[in-house]
Amino acid sequence: MNRRTLLGTAGALGAAASLGFNIRAAHAETSRLRISHGYGILYLPLIVMRDQKLIERQAQKAGLGTLEIGWQTLDGGNVINDAMLAGSLDIAGTGSPGFITLWAKARGIPRAEVIGVAGMSSCALVLNANRPHLKTLADFTANDKIALPGIKTSLAAVVLQMLVAKQFGQENYAKLDPMTVGLPHPEAAQALLSGRTEIAAHFASPPFSIIELNNPSIHKVIAASDVLGDSTLDVIFAQKRFVEANPRVMQVFLAALDEANDFIAKDPAAAAQAFNRITRTTATDEDVVKMIKDPDSRFSATPHGVMEYARFMHAVGSVRVKPDSWKDLFIPALHDRQGS
């Protein structure tokens, strides 16, 4: 190897190391990424990456050549976690609580450990109801079923527990758990709007929450932001061994994510069109632009407020270990950002 080649190789390795990734010498990185996102506006950064082929473009720019991307649509923390542990996913978007659950469960198990790759989004997560008597959380009875993507560990499930704990005391955090039913957002929205099933409420993210509230028979009971503010609701994670084995690929992924967030900020209309091309909901482009511009919507790779979930889940026994800092949960590449 001549001096010029040696210096070039050292520079590339140094750049990857400076982003906080471990380098495995002489290890061929993957040429394929399997990524999942869910249905709602919370997944907009991944949806834009998918629609605009930003990962593929960043891979070419970085000199990695053709990177094959396989996309899946999965909803609910349990489903996503199972797919990750089964080895059928490399990178996934999921609710912060679902990620924390898997992080705590797999910690210290080399072949199962996961790590946060980035924050992703916040939005107006709202509990909507179709029965007039359901005005507050105190009004729910055993006959009023609440649809959410996954019981116990999904984003909506844990946020509901946090809302309940605030109103009824932490010891009663699971008061409404027996009323919850696991349903993907599209099916839950259909059930709520029909008014002909046991589903009386749906903890929904946009566009489903907006579509539901456009119906005069649906009303809002409570919003996540009433308790959590603008904390990161959804994050992106991967198995730790995959991240460590593919430092350049992860550089490319983060660059594409930052590009997607910049795209959303600069051109909400184009981002809305991308969302509707991929998700095929009944929302119009104009509807989606309103969701993107909603005060509760935020799209950023920097995680905010994830320790609030971790502290709550540890306090009520949902997870056995609690991170000391948000940095314990995420890759070193993010540690110089203003996360929490």
Coordinates of C-alpha atoms in Angstrom, one line a residue:
M1 CA 0.0 0.0 0.0
N2 CA 1.5 3.4 -1.0
R3 CA 1.6 6.4 1.2
R4 CA -1.3 8.2 -0.4
T5 CA -3.6 5.1 -0.1
L6 CA -2.5 4.6 3.5
L7 CA -3.3 8.2 4.4
G8 CA -6.6 8.0 2.7
T9 CA -7.6 4.8 4.5
A10 CA -6.5 6.3 7.9
G11 CA -8.5 9.4 7.2
A12 CA -11.7 7.4 6.5
L13 CA -11.3 5.3 9.6
G14 CA -10.6 8.4 11.6
A15 CA -13.7 10.1 10.4
A16 CA -15.8 7.1 11.4
A17 CA -14.1 6.9 14.8
S18 CA -14.8 10.6 15.4
L19 CA -18.5 9.9 15.0
G20 CA -18.3 7.4 17.9
F21 CA -18.4 4.1 16.1
N22 CA -16.1 1.2 16.8
I23 CA -14.0 0.1 13.8
R24 CA -13.5 -3.6 13.0
A25 CA -10.6 -3.9 10.7
A26 CA -10.9 -5.8 7.5
H27 CA -14.6 -6.4 8.0
A28 CA -16.8 -6.0 5.0
E29 CA -19.8 -3.9 5.8
T30 CA -23.3 -4.9 4.9
S31 CA -24.6 -4.0 1.4
R32 CA -28.2 -4.4 2.5
L33 CA -30.3 -2.5 5.1
R34 CA -33.7 -3.8 6.4
I35 CA -35.6 -0.9 8.0
S36 CA -39.1 -0.6 9.4
H37 CA -41.4 2.3 10.1
G38 CA -45.0 2.6 11.3
Y39 CA -48.1 4.3 9.9
G40 CA -48.4 7.8 11.4
I41 CA -46.7 11.2 11.0
L42 CA -44.3 10.2 13.8
Y43 CA -42.4 8.2 11.2
L44 CA -42.2 11.0 8.6
P45 CA -38.3 11.2 8.6
L46 CA -38.0 7.5 7.7
I47 CA -40.9 7.9 5.2
V48 CA -39.1 10.8 3.5
M49 CA -35.8 8.8 3.5
R50 CA -37.7 6.0 1.8
D51 CA -39.5 8.1 -0.7
Q52 CA -36.6 10.3 -1.7
K53 CA -34.0 7.4 -1.6
L54 CA -31.8 9.5 0.7
I55 CA -29.9 6.5 2.1
E56 CA -29.0 5.3 -1.3
R57 CA -27.8 8.8 -2.4
Q58 CA -25.8 9.2 0.8
A59 CA -24.2 5.8 0.3
Q60 CA -23.1 6.7 -3.2
K61 CA -21.8 10.1 -2.0
A62 CA -19.8 8.3 0.7
G63 CA -18.2 5.9 -1.8
L64 CA -20.1 2.8 -0.5
G65 CA -21.6 2.1 -3.9
T66 CA -25.1 0.5 -4.1
L67 CA -26.8 0.0 -0.8
E68 CA -29.9 -2.2 -1.1
I69 CA -32.7 -1.0 1.2
G70 CA -35.6 -3.2 2.2
W71 CA -38.5 -1.4 3.9
Q72 CA -41.2 -2.9 6.2
T73 CA -44.2 -1.3 7.8
L74 CA -44.6 -2.5 11.4
D75 CA -46.8 -1.1 14.2
G76 CA -46.6 -1.7 17.9
G77 CA -43.5 -2.0 20.2
N78 CA -44.0 -5.8 20.8
V79 CA -44.1 -6.6 17.1
I80 CA -41.1 -4.4 16.3
N81 CA -39.0 -5.8 19.2
D82 CA -39.8 -9.4 18.2
A83 CA -38.7 -8.7 14.6
M84 CA -35.5 -7.1 15.8
L85 CA -34.6 -10.0 18.1
A86 CA -35.5 -12.5 15.4
G87 CA -32.9 -10.9 13.1
S88 CA -35.4 -9.8 10.4
L89 CA -34.7 -6.1 11.0
D90 CA -31.5 -4.0 11.1
I91 CA -32.9 -0.6 11.9
A92 CA -36.3 0.3 13.2
G93 CA -38.4 3.2 14.2
T94 CA -40.4 2.7 17.4
G95 CA -41.9 4.4 20.4
S96 CA -39.4 5.5 23.0
P97 CA -41.0 3.2 25.7
G98 CA -40.8 0.1 23.4
F99 CA -37.1 0.8 22.7
I100 CA -36.3 1.3 26.4
T101 CA -38.1 -2.0 27.2
L102 CA -35.9 -3.9 24.8
W103 CA -32.7 -1.9 25.8
A104 CA -33.3 -2.9 29.5
K105 CA -34.2 -6.5 28.6
A106 CA -31.3 -7.2 26.4
R107 CA -28.6 -5.2 28.2
G108 CA -25.5 -7.3 28.8
I109 CA -26.5 -10.0 26.3
P110 CA -24.1 -9.5 23.4
R111 CA -26.2 -11.1 20.6
A112 CA -29.4 -9.2 21.7
E113 CA -28.2 -5.8 23.0
V114 CA -29.8 -2.8 21.2
I115 CA -28.8 0.8 21.1
G116 CA -30.5 4.0 20.0
V117 CA -29.3 5.3 16.7
A118 CA -31.2 8.6 16.9
G119 CA -34.2 10.4 18.1
M120 CA -37.0 10.9 15.5
S121 CA -40.1 12.8 16.3
S122 CA -42.9 14.2 18.5
C123 CA -46.5 14.9 17.5
A124 CA -50.0 15.5 18.8
L125 CA -50.7 12.0 20.3
V126 CA -54.3 12.2 21.3
L127 CA -56.8 9.9 23.0
N128 CA -60.0 10.3 21.0
A129 CA -63.4 8.8 22.0
N130 CA -66.8 8.1 20.3
R131 CA -69.0 7.9 23.4
P132 CA -70.2 11.2 24.8
H133 CA -69.8 10.3 28.4
L134 CA -66.0 9.8 28.0
K135 CA -64.9 13.3 28.9
T136 CA -61.9 12.5 31.2
L137 CA -59.9 9.4 32.1
A138 CA -62.0 9.0 35.2
D139 CA -65.1 8.2 33.0
F140 CA -63.8 5.0 31.5
T141 CA -65.3 1.7 32.6
A142 CA -64.7 -1.9 31.8
N143 CA -67.0 -1.6 28.8
D144 CA -65.0 1.2 27.2
K145 CA -62.2 -0.4 25.3
I146 CA -59.2 1.7 24.3
A147 CA -57.4 0.8 21.0
L148 CA -53.6 1.3 20.8
P149 CA -50.9 -0.4 18.7
G150 CA -49.7 -2.7 21.4
I151 CA -50.6 -3.3 25.1
K152 CA -48.1 -2.6 27.9
T153 CA -45.0 -1.5 26.0
S154 CA -46.1 0.5 23.0
L155 CA -45.7 4.2 23.0
A156 CA -49.4 4.8 23.4
A157 CA -49.7 2.2 26.2
V158 CA -46.9 3.7 28.3
V159 CA -48.0 7.3 27.7
L160 CA -51.5 6.3 28.8
Q161 CA -50.0 4.8 32.0
M162 CA -48.1 8.1 32.6
L163 CA -51.3 10.1 32.1
V164 CA -53.2 7.8 34.5
A165 CA -50.4 8.0 37.1
K166 CA -50.6 11.8 37.0
Q167 CA -54.3 11.8 37.5
F168 CA -54.8 8.9 39.9
G169 CA -51.4 8.5 41.6
Q170 CA -48.4 6.4 40.5
E171 CA -49.6 3.3 42.4
N172 CA -52.7 3.3 40.1
Y173 CA -50.7 3.7 36.8
A174 CA -52.2 0.5 35.4
K175 CA -55.8 1.4 36.2
L176 CA -56.9 1.5 32.5
D177 CA -54.7 -1.3 31.3
P178 CA -57.5 -3.9 31.4
M179 CA -59.5 -1.7 29.0
T180 CA -56.7 -1.6 26.3
V181 CA -56.9 -3.6 23.1
G182 CA -53.9 -4.0 20.7
L183 CA -54.8 -2.8 17.1
P184 CA -52.7 -1.1 14.4
H185 CA -53.6 2.5 13.9
P186 CA -55.5 2.1 10.6
E187 CA -57.8 -0.7 12.0
A188 CA -58.3 1.2 15.3
A189 CA -59.4 4.4 13.4
Q190 CA -61.8 2.4 11.3
A191 CA -63.3 0.7 14.5
L192 CA -63.6 4.1 16.3
L193 CA -65.3 5.8 13.3
S194 CA -67.7 3.0 12.7
G195 CA -69.1 3.1 16.3
R196 CA -70.2 -0.5 15.9
T197 CA -67.5 -2.3 17.8
E198 CA -66.3 -2.5 21.4
I199 CA -63.7 0.2 20.7
A200 CA -64.8 3.4 22.5
A201 CA -61.4 5.2 22.2
H202 CA -58.2 5.3 20.3
F203 CA -54.9 6.7 21.4
A204 CA -53.9 8.0 17.9
S205 CA -51.2 9.9 16.2
P206 CA -51.7 12.0 13.1
P207 CA -53.0 11.5 10.5
F208 CA -55.4 9.1 12.2
S209 CA -56.2 11.5 15.1
I210 CA -57.0 14.3 12.7
I211 CA -59.1 12.1 10.5
E212 CA -61.1 10.9 13.5
L213 CA -61.6 14.4 14.9
N214 CA -63.0 15.5 11.5
N215 CA -66.0 13.3 12.4
P216 CA -68.5 15.1 14.6
S217 CA -69.1 12.0 16.6
I218 CA -65.5 11.9 17.8
H219 CA -64.0 14.1 20.5
K220 CA -60.6 14.5 22.2
V221 CA -60.3 13.3 25.8
I222 CA -56.6 14.1 26.5
A223 CA -53.3 14.7 24.7
A224 CA -49.9 13.3 25.5
S225 CA -48.4 16.8 25.4
D226 CA -50.6 17.7 28.4
V227 CA -48.1 15.7 30.5
L228 CA -45.0 15.2 28.4
G229 CA -44.6 18.5 26.5
D230 CA -42.4 18.1 23.4
S231 CA -40.5 15.0 24.5
T232 CA -39.4 12.6 21.8
L233 CA -42.1 10.1 21.2
D234 CA -40.4 7.9 18.6
V235 CA -36.8 6.9 18.2
I236 CA -34.7 4.9 15.8
F237 CA -32.7 1.9 17.1
A238 CA -30.6 -1.1 16.0
Q239 CA -28.8 -4.1 17.5
K240 CA -25.5 -2.9 19.0
R241 CA -23.4 -5.5 17.3
F242 CA -24.9 -4.4 13.9
V243 CA -24.0 -0.8 14.6
E244 CA -20.4 -1.7 15.7
A245 CA -19.9 -3.9 12.6
N246 CA -21.1 -1.2 10.1
P247 CA -19.7 2.2 11.1
R248 CA -19.7 3.6 7.6
V249 CA -23.2 2.4 6.9
M250 CA -24.4 4.0 10.1
Q251 CA -22.6 7.3 9.1
V252 CA -24.6 7.2 5.9
F253 CA -27.9 6.5 7.7
L254 CA -27.4 9.4 10.1
A255 CA -26.5 11.7 7.2
A256 CA -29.7 10.7 5.4
L257 CA -31.8 11.2 8.5
D258 CA -30.4 14.7 9.0
E259 CA -31.1 15.4 5.3
A260 CA -34.7 14.1 5.7
N261 CA -35.3 16.4 8.7
D262 CA -33.9 19.3 6.8
F263 CA -36.1 18.4 3.8
I264 CA -39.2 18.4 6.1
A265 CA -38.3 21.8 7.6
K266 CA -37.6 23.5 4.3
D267 CA -40.5 22.0 2.2
P268 CA -43.4 20.7 4.3
A269 CA -45.5 20.4 1.1
A270 CA -43.1 18.0 -0.6
A271 CA -42.7 16.1 2.7
A272 CA -46.5 15.7 2.8
Q273 CA -46.6 14.4 -0.7
A274 CA -43.9 11.9 0.2
F275 CA -45.9 10.8 3.2
N276 CA -49.1 10.2 1.2
R277 CA -47.2 8.4 -1.6
I278 CA -45.9 5.8 0.9
T279 CA -48.7 5.5 3.5
R280 CA -51.7 6.0 1.2
T281 CA -54.0 7.3 4.0
T282 CA -57.2 9.3 3.3
A283 CA -55.5 12.5 4.4
T284 CA -54.9 15.2 1.8
D285 CA -51.5 16.8 1.2
E286 CA -52.9 19.9 2.8
D287 CA -54.0 17.9 5.9
V288 CA -50.5 16.5 6.3
V289 CA -48.9 19.9 5.9
K290 CA -51.0 21.1 8.8
M291 CA -49.8 18.1 10.9
I292 CA -46.2 18.9 10.1
K293 CA -46.7 22.5 11.1
D294 CA -48.7 21.7 14.2
P295 CA -47.0 23.1 17.4
D296 CA -46.7 19.6 18.8
S297 CA -44.8 18.3 15.8
R298 CA -41.0 18.1 15.9
F299 CA -38.6 16.1 13.8
S300 CA -35.0 15.8 15.0
A301 CA -32.3 13.2 15.4
T302 CA -31.5 14.6 18.8
P303 CA -33.5 12.8 21.5
H304 CA -35.4 14.9 24.1
G305 CA -37.1 13.8 27.3
V306 CA -36.4 10.0 26.9
M307 CA -35.2 9.8 30.5
E308 CA -38.7 10.7 31.6
Y309 CA -40.0 7.5 30.2
A310 CA -37.0 5.5 31.6
R311 CA -37.5 6.9 35.1
F312 CA -41.3 6.2 35.0
M313 CA -40.9 2.7 33.6
H314 CA -38.3 1.8 36.2
A315 CA -40.3 3.2 39.0
V316 CA -43.4 1.1 38.2
G317 CA -41.3 -2.0 37.5
S318 CA -41.8 -2.2 33.7
V319 CA -38.0 -2.3 33.2
R320 CA -35.4 -3.8 35.6
V321 CA -32.6 -1.3 34.9
K322 CA -32.6 2.4 34.5
P323 CA -30.0 4.3 32.4
D324 CA -28.0 6.9 34.3
S325 CA -28.2 9.3 31.4
W326 CA -29.8 9.5 27.9
K327 CA -26.3 8.9 26.6
D328 CA -26.4 5.3 27.9
L329 CA -29.2 4.7 25.5
F330 CA -27.8 6.2 22.3
I331 CA -24.7 5.8 20.1
P332 CA -21.7 8.1 20.9
A333 CA -22.2 9.9 17.6
L334 CA -25.1 11.8 19.3
H335 CA -23.4 12.6 22.6
D336 CA -22.3 16.1 21.6
R337 CA -25.9 17.1 20.8
Q338 CA -28.2 18.7 23.4
G339 CA -30.2 15.6 24.2
S340 CA -32.0 14.7 27.4

